[in-house]
PDB file of C-alpha atoms and ligand atoms in Angstrom:
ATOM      1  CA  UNK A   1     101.008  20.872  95.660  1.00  0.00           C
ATOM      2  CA  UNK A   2      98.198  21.297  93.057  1.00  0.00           C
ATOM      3  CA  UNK A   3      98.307  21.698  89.342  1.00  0.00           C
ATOM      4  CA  UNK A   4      95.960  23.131  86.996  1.00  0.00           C
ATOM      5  CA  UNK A   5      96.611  22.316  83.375  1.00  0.00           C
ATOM      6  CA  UNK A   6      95.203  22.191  79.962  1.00  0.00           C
ATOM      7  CA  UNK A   7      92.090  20.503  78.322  1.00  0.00           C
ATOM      8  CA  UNK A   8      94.790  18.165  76.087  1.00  0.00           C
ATOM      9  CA  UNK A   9      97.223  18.289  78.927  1.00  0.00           C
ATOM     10  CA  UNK A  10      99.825  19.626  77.558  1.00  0.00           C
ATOM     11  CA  UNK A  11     100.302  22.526  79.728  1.00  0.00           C
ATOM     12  CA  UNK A  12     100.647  22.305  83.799  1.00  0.00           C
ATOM     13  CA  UNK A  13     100.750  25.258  85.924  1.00  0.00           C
ATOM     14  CA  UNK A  14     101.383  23.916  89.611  1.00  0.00           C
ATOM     15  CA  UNK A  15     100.818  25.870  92.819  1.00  0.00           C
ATOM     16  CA  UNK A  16     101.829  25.354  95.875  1.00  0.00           C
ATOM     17  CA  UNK A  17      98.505  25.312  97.854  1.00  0.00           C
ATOM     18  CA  UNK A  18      94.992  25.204  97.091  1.00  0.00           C
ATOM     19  CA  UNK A  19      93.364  28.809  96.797  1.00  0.00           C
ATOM     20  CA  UNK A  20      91.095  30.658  99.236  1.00  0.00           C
ATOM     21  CA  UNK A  21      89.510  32.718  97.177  1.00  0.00           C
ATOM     22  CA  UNK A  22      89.370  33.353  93.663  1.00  0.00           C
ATOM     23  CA  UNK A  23      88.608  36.720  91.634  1.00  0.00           C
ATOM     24  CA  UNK A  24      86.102  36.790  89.163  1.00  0.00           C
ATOM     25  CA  UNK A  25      87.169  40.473  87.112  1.00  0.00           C
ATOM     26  CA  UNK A  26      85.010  42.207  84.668  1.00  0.00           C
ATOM     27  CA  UNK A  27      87.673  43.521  82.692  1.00  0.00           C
ATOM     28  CA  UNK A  28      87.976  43.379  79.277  1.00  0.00           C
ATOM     29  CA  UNK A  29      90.129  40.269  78.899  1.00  0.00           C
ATOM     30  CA  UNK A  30      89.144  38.816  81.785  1.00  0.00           C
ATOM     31  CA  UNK A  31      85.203  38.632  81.212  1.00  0.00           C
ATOM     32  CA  UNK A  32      85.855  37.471  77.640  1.00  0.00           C
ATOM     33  CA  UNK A  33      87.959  34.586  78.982  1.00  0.00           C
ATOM     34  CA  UNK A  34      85.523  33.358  81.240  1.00  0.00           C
ATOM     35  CA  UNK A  35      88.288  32.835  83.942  1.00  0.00           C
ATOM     36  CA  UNK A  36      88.823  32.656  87.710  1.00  0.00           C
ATOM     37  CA  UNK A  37      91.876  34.036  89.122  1.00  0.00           C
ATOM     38  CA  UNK A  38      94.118  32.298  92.080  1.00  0.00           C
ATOM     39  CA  UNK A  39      97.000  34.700  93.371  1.00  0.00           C
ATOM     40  CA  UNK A  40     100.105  33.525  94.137  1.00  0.00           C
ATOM     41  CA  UNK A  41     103.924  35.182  94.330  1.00  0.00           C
ATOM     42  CA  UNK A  42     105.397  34.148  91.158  1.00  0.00           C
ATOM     43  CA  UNK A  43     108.325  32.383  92.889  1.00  0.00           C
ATOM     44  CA  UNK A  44     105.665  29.920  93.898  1.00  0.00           C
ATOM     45  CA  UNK A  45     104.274  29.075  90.623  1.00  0.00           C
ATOM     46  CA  UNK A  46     106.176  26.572  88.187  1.00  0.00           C
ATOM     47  CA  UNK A  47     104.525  26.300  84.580  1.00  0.00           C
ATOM     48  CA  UNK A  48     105.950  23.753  82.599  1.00  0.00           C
ATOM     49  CA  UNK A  49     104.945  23.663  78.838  1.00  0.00           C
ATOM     50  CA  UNK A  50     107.103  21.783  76.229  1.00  0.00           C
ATOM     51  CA  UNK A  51     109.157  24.539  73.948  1.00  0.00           C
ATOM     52  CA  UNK A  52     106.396  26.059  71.362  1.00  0.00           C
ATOM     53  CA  UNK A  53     103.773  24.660  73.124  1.00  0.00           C
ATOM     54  CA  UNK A  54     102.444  28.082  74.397  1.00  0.00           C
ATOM     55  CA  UNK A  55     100.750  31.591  72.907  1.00  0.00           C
ATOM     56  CA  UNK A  56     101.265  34.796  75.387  1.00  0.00           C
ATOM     57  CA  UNK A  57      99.006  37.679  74.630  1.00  0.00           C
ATOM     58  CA  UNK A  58     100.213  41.006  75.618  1.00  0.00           C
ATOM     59  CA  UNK A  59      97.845  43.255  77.461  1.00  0.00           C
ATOM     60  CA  UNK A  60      97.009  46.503  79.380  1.00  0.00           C
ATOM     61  CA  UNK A  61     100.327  48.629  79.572  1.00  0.00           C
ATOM     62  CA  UNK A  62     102.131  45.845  77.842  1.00  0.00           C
ATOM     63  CA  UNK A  63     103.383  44.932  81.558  1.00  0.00           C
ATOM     64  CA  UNK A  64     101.961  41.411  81.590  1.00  0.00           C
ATOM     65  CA  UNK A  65     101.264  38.431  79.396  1.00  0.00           C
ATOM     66  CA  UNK A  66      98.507  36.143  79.294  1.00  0.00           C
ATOM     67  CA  UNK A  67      99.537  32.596  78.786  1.00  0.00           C
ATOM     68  CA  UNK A  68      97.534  29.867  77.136  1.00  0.00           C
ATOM     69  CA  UNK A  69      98.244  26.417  75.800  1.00  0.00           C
ATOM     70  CA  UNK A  70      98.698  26.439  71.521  1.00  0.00           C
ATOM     71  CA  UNK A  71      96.822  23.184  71.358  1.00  0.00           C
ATOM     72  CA  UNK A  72      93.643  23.433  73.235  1.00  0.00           C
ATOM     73  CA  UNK A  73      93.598  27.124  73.582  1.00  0.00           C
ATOM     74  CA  UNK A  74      92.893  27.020  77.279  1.00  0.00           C
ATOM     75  CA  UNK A  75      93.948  30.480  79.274  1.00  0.00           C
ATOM     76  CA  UNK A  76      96.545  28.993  81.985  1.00  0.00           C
ATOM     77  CA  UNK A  77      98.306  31.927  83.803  1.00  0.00           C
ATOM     78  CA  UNK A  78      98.953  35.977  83.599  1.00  0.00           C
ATOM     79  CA  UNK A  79     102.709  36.678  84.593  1.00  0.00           C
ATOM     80  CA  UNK A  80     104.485  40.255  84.789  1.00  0.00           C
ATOM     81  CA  UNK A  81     106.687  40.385  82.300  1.00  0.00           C
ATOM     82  CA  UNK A  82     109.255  41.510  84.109  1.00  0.00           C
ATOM     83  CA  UNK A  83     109.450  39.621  87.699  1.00  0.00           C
ATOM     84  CA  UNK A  84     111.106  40.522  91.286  1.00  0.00           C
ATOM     85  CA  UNK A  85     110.720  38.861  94.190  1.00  0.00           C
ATOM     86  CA  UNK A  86     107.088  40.755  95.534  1.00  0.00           C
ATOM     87  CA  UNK A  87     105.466  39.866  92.099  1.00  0.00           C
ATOM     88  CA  UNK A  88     102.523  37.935  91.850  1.00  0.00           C
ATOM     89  CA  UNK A  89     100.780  36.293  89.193  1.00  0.00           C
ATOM     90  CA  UNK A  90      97.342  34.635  88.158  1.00  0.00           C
ATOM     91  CA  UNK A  91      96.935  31.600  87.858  1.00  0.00           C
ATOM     92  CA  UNK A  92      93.231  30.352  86.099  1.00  0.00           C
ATOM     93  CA  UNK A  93      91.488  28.484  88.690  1.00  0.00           C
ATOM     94  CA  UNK A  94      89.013  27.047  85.980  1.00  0.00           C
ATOM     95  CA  UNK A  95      91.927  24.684  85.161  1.00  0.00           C
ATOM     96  CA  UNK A  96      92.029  23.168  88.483  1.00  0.00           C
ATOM     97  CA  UNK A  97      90.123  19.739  89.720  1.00  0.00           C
ATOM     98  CA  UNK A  98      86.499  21.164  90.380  1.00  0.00           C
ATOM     99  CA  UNK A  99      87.211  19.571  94.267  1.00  0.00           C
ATOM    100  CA  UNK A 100      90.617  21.873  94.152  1.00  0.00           C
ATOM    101  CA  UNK A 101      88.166  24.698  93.726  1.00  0.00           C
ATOM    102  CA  UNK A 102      85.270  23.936  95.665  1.00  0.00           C
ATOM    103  CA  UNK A 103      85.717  25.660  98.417  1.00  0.00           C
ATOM    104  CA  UNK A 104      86.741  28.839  97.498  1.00  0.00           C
ATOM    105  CA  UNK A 105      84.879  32.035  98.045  1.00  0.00           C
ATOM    106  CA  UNK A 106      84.848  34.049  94.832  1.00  0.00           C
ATOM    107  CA  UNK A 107      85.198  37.641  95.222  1.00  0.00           C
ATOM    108  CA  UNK A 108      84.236  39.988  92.285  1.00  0.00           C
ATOM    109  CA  UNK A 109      86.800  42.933  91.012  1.00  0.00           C
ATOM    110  CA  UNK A 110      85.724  45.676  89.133  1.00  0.00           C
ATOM    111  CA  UNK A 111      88.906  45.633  86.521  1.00  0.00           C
ATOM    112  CA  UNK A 112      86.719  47.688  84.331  1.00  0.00           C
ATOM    113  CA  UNK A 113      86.385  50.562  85.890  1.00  0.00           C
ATOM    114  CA  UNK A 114      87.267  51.080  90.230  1.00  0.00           C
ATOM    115  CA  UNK A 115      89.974  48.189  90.179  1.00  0.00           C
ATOM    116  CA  UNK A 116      87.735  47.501  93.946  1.00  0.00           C
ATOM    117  CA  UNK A 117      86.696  44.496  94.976  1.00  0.00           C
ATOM    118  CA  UNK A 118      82.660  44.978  95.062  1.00  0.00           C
ATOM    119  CA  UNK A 119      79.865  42.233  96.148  1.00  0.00           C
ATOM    120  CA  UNK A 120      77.328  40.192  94.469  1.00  0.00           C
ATOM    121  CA  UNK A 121      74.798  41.773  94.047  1.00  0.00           C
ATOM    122  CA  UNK A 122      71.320  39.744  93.200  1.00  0.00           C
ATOM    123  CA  UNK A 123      69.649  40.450  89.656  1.00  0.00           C
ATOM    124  CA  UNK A 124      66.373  42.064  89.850  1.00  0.00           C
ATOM    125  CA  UNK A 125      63.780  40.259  90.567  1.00  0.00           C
ATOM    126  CA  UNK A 126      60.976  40.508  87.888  1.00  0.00           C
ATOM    127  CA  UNK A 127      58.810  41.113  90.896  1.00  0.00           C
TER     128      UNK A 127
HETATM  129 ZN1  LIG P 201      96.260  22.233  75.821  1.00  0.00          ZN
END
């Protein structure tokens, strides 16, 4: 098991496995967070927060939440609001142990516009 939590620690997202890969999106949220997304099926994912300690943020379609800690502001998790057994959720990789992470290949979605997975591509070179 691995947890990710909060810069005061007073939210904990845990996960049952380290991730594989992580998504780096350029949507509108997501590139203003900063974050790095681990899937997982929600069933998997326990976040434990004391009552009030949280903020959700409702986005897109109004279909999901993100979910960040009151106190230190850090982005923890986006969850479907409403959840069935095939749903999965984000969890933000950022808040896991940099060794957790390390590993990882990060894979960049275009959430802004083709919702497609598309490569790194290098800057230009000031040749
Ligand atoms: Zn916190």
């Amino acid at each position: 098991m691995l947890t990710a939590s909060c810069d005061c620690g007073t939210v904990n997202v845990s996960v049952p496995r380290k991730p594989r890969t992580l998504t780096n999106c350029n949507c509108s949220m997501c590139r203003r967070y900063g974050v790095l997304w681990a899937y997982y099926k929600d069933s998997e994912v326990q976040l434990d927060a004391p009552e009030g300690a949280i903020d959700r943020y409702d986005w897109g379609r109004k279909s999901q939440d993100f979910i960040r800690c009151k106190t230190c502001g850090c982005v923890m998790q986006w969850k479907k609001k409403e959840v069935g057994p095939k749903t999965w959720t984000g969890v933000n990789a950022r808040n896991f142990s940099p060794e957790a992470i390390g590993k990882a290949k990060i894979l960049l979605l275009d959430g802004a516009d083709t919702w497609k997975y598309i490569k790194w591509s290098a800057p230009p070179s000031e040749a």
